[in-house]
C-alpha positions as a LaTeX table, in Angstrom:
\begin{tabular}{lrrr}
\hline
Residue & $x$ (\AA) & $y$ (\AA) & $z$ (\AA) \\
\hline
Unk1 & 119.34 & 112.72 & 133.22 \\
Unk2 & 116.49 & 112.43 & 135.94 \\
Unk3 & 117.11 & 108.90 & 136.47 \\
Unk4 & 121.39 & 109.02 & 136.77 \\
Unk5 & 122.42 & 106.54 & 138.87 \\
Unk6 & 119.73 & 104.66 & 139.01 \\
Unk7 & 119.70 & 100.56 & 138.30 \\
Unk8 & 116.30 & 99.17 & 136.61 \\
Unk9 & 115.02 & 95.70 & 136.11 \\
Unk10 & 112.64 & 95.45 & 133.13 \\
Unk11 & 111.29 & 92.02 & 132.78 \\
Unk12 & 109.78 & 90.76 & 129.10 \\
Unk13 & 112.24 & 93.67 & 127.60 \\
Unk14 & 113.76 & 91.78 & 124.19 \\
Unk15 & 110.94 & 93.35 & 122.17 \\
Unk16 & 107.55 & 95.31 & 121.91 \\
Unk17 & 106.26 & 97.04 & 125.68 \\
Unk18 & 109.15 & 95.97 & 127.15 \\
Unk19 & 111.80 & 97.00 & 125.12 \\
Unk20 & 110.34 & 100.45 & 124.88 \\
Unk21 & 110.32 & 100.64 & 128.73 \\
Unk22 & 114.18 & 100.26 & 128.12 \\
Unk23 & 114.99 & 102.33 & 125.65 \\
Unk24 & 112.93 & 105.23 & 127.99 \\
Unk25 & 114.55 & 104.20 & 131.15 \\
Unk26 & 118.41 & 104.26 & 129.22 \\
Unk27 & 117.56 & 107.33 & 127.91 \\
Unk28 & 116.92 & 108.50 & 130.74 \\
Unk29 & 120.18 & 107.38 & 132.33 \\
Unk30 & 119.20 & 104.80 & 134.24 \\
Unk31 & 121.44 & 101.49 & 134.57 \\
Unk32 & 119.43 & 99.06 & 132.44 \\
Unk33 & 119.10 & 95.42 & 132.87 \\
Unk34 & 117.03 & 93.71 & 130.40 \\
Unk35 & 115.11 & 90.20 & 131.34 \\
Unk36 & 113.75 & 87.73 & 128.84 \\
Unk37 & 112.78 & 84.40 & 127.96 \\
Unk38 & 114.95 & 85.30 & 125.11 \\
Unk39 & 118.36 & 86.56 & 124.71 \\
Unk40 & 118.08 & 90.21 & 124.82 \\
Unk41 & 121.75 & 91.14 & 124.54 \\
Unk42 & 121.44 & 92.29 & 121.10 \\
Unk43 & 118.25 & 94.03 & 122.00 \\
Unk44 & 120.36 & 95.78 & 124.56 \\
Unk45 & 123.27 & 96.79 & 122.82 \\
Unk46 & 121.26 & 99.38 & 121.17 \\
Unk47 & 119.90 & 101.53 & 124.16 \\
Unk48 & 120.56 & 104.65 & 124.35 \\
Unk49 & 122.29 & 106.78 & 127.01 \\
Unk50 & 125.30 & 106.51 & 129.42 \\
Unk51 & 124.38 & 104.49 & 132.17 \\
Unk52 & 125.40 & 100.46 & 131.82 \\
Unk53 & 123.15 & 97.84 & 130.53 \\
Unk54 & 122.76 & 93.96 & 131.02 \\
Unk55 & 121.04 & 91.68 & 129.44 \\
Unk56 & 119.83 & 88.14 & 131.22 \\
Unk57 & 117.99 & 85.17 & 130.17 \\
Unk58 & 115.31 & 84.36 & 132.84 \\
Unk59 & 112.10 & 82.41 & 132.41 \\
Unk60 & 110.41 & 84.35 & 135.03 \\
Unk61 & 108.31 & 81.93 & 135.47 \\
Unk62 & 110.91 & 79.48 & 137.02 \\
Unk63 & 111.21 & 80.82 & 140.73 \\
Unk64 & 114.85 & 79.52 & 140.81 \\
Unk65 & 115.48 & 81.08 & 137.68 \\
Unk66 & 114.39 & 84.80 & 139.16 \\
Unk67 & 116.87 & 83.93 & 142.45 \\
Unk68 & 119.63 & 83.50 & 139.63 \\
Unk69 & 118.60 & 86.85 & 137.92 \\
Unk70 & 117.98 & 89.00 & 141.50 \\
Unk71 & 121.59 & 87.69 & 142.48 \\
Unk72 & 123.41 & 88.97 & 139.20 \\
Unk73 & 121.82 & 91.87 & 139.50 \\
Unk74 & 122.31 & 92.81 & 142.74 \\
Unk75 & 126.11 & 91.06 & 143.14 \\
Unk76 & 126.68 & 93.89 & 140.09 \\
Unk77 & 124.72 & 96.65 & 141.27 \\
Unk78 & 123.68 & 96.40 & 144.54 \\
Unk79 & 120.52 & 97.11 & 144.62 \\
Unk80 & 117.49 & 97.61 & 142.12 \\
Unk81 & 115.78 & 101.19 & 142.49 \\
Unk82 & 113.26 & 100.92 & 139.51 \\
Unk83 & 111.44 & 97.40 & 138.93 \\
Unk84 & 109.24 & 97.16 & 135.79 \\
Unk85 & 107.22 & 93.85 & 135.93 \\
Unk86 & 106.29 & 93.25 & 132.14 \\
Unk87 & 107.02 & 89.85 & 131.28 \\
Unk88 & 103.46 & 88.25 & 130.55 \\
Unk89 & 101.74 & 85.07 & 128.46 \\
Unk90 & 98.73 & 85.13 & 127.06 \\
Unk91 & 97.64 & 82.04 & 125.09 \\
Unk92 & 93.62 & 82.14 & 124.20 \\
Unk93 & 92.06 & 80.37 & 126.65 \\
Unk94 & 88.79 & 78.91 & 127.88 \\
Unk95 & 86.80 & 77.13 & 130.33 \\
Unk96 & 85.99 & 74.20 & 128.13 \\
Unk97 & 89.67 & 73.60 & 126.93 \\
Unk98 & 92.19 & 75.43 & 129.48 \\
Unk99 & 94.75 & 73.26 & 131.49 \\
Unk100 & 95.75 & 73.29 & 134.76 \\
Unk101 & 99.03 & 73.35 & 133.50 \\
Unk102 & 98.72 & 76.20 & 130.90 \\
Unk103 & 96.28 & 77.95 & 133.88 \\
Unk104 & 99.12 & 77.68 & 136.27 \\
Unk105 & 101.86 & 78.66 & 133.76 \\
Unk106 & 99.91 & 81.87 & 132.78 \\
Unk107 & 99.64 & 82.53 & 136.35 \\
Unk108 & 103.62 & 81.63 & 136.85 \\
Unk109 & 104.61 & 84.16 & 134.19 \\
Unk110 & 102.23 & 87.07 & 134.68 \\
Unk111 & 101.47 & 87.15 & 138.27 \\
Unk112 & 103.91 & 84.97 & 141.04 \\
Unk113 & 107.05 & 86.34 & 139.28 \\
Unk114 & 105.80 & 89.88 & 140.63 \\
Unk115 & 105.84 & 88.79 & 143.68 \\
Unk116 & 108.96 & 86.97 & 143.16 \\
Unk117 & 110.74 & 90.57 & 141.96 \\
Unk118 & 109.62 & 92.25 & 144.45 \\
Unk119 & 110.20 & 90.65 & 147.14 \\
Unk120 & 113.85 & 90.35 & 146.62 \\
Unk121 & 114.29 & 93.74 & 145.57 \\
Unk122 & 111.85 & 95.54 & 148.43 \\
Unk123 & 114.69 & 95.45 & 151.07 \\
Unk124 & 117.05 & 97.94 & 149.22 \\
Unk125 & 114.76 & 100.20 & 148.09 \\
Unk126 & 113.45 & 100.56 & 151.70 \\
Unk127 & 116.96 & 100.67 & 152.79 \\
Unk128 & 117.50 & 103.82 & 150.34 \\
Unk129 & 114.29 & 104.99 & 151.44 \\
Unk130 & 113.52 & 105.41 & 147.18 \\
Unk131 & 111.62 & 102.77 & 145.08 \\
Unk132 & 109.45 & 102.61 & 142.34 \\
Unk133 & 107.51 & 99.29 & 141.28 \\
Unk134 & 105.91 & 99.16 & 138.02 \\
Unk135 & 103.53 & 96.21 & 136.36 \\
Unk136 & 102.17 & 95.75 & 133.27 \\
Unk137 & 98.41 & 95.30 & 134.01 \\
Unk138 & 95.34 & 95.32 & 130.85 \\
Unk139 & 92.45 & 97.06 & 129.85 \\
Unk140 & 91.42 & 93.66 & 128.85 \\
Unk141 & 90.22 & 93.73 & 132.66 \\
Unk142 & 87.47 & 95.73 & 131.92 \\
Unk143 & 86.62 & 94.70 & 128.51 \\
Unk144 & 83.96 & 91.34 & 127.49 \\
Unk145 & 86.66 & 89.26 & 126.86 \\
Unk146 & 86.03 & 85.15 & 127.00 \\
Unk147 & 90.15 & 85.06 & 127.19 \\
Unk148 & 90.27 & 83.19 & 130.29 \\
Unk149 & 93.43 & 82.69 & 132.24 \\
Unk150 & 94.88 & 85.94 & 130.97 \\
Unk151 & 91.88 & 87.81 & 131.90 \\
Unk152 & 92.27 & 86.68 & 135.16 \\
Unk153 & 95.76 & 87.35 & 135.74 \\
Unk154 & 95.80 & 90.70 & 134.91 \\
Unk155 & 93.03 & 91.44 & 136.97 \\
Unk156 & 95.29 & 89.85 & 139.81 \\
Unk157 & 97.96 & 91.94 & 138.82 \\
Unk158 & 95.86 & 95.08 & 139.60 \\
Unk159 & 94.80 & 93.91 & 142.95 \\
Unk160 & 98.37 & 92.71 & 143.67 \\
Unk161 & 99.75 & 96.12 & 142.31 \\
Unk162 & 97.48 & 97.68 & 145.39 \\
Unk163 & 98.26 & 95.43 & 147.82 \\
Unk164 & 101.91 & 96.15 & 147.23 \\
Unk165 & 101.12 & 100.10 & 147.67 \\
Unk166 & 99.78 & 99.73 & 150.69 \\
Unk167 & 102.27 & 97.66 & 152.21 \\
Unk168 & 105.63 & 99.59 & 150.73 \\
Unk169 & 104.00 & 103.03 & 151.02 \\
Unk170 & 105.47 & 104.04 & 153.71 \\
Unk171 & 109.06 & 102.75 & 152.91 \\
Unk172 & 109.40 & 105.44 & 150.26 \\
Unk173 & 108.16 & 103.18 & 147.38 \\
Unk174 & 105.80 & 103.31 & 145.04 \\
Unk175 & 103.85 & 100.69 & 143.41 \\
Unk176 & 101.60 & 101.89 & 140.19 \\
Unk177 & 100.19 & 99.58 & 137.19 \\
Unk178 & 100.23 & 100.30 & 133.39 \\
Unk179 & 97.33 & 98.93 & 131.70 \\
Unk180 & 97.67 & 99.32 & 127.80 \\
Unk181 & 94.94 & 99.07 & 125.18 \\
Unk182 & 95.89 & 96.70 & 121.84 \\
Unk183 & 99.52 & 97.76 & 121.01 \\
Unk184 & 100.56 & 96.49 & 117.78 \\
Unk185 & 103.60 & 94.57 & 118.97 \\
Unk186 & 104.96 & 91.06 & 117.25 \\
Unk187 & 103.87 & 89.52 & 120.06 \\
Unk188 & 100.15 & 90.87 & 119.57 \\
Unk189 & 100.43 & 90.75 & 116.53 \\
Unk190 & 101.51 & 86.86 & 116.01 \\
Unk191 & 98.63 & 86.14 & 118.30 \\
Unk192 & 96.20 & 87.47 & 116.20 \\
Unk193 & 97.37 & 86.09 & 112.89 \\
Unk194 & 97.07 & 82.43 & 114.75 \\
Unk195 & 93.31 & 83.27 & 115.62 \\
Unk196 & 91.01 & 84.49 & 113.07 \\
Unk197 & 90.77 & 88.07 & 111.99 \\
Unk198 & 93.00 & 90.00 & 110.20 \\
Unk199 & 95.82 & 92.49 & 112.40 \\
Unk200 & 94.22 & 95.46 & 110.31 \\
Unk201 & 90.82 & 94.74 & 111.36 \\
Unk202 & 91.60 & 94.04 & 115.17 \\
Unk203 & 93.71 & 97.46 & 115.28 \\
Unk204 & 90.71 & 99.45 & 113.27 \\
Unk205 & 88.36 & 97.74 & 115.63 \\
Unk206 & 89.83 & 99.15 & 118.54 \\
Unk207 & 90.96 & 102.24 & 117.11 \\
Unk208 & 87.17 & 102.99 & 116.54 \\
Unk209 & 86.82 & 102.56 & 120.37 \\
Unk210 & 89.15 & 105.45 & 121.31 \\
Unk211 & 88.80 & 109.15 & 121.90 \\
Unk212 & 92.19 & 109.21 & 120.33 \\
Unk213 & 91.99 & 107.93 & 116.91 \\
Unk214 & 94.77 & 106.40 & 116.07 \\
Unk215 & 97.21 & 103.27 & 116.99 \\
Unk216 & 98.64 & 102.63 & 120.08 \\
Unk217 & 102.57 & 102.24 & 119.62 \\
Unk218 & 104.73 & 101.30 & 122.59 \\
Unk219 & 105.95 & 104.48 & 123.22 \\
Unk220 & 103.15 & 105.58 & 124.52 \\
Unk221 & 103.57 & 103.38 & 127.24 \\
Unk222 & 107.31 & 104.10 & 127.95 \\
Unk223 & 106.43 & 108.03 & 128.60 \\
Unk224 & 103.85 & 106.94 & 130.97 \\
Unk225 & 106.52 & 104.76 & 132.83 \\
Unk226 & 108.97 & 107.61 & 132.79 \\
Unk227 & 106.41 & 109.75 & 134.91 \\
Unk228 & 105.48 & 106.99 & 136.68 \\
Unk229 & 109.29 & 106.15 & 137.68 \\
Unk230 & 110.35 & 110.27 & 138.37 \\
Unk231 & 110.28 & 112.05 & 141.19 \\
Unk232 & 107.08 & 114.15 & 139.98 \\
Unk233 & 104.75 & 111.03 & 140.56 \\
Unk234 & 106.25 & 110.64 & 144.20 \\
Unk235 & 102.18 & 111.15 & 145.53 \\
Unk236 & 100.99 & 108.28 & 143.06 \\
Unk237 & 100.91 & 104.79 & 144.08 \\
Unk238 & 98.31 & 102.00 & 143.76 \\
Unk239 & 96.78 & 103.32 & 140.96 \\
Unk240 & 96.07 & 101.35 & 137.65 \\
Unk241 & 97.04 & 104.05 & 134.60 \\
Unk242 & 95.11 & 102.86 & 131.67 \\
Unk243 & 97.05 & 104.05 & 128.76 \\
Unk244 & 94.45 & 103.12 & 125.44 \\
Unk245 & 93.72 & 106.77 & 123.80 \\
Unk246 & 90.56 & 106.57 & 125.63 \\
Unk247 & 89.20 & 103.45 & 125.12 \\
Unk248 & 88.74 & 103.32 & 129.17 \\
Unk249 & 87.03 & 105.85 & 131.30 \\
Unk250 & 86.63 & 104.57 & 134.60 \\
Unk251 & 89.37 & 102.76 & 136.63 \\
Unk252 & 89.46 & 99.48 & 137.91 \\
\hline
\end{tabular}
């Protein structure tokens, strides 16, 4: 168990990315708390492995909400070693009809509660002298996409993912990005169904794109964060891993 002992926050974890990211971490053996919008205690009761497991309801969003979260976590634990930033929003959007409000919300959710998590959690893993950091970035970042606000957050989150590796780096902490392709989740999913074509023809559409021809699942994303989280990626930090069978071929 390469992660024994270890506690790790995963935030958007009820279901789809994030929920995989648990289910790697616990089996693992890595303590696992789970943070969501929505209960994930039933979620949670099904990880694997031997190490404990929590589940909170947090709108990550709400800054006094994540000081609630950070101090349950670390009044139980002590300190968080692994923290997996996945929580994200990501209503269509665009210039002619976007809100400030649903702007700022977008920004809340998928950016500021980054800096929220880490922040708190920074001081013990430089105290250990061990720390790994973890967002959930997008290919969409790369891609001609007219989806506005989310666009633009996750190419924040790759730029804050960066800045955050070169500030921790020399605490022993890494800071690394995850940038999936289309991964059939509910969420996905149910966004698609509410604006225009069908799921099979979005998922075929990008299939066709990849080197790798066939779905994305989330899986594929929780073995990248389980090399991304070891001790074998202890060299790796600032980098944005595009995980999308191939669909990307330069980095940025």
């Amino acid at each position: 168990m390469a992660l024994d002992g270890k506690t790790a926050v995963v935030t958007g974890a009820a279901r789809g990315i994030g929920y995989a990211y648990c289910q790697r971490l616990a089996a693992d053996g890595a303590n696992v708390v789970a943070v969501d919008i929505e209960d994930p205690t039933a979620a949670v009761r099904e990880l694997p492995g031997g190490g404990d497991k929590l589940g909170l309801v947090c709108d990550v969003g709400d800054p006094s909400r994540v000081d609630t979260a950070v101090g349950t976590v670390l009044d139980r634990y002590g300190r968080c070693d692994i923290l997996v930033n996945n929580a994200g929003v990501f209503p269509f959007t665009d210039l002619d009809h976007v809100t400030i409000e649903l702007w700022r919300r977008v920004q809340a959710v998928n950016v500021e509660a980054i800096l929220l998590f880490a922040r708190a959690f920074a001081p013990g893993m430089r105290a250990a002298g061990w720390g790994r950091i973890v967002n959930t970035g997008s290919g969409i970042t790369l891609m001609q996409n007219r989806d506005l606000a989310y666009m633009t957050s996750k190419g924040t989150v790759h730029a804050l993912t960066r800045a955050l590796a070169n500030e921790l780096g020399d605490s022993g902490i890494t800071v690394n990005a995850i940038a999936p392709g289309l991964v059939a989740t509910d969420g996905f999913l149910g966004r698609v169904r509410t604006n225009g074509p069908s799921t099979e023809e979005v998922i075929a559409r990008m299939t066709a794109m990849q080197t790798i021809k066939r779905p994305s699942v989330p899986a594929d994303l929780g073995n990248a964060l389980a090399f991304l989280v070891s001790d074998d990626a202890d060299f790796v930090t600032g980098q944005i891993l595009h995980v999308d069978g191939g669909v990307t071929r330069t980095g940025a």
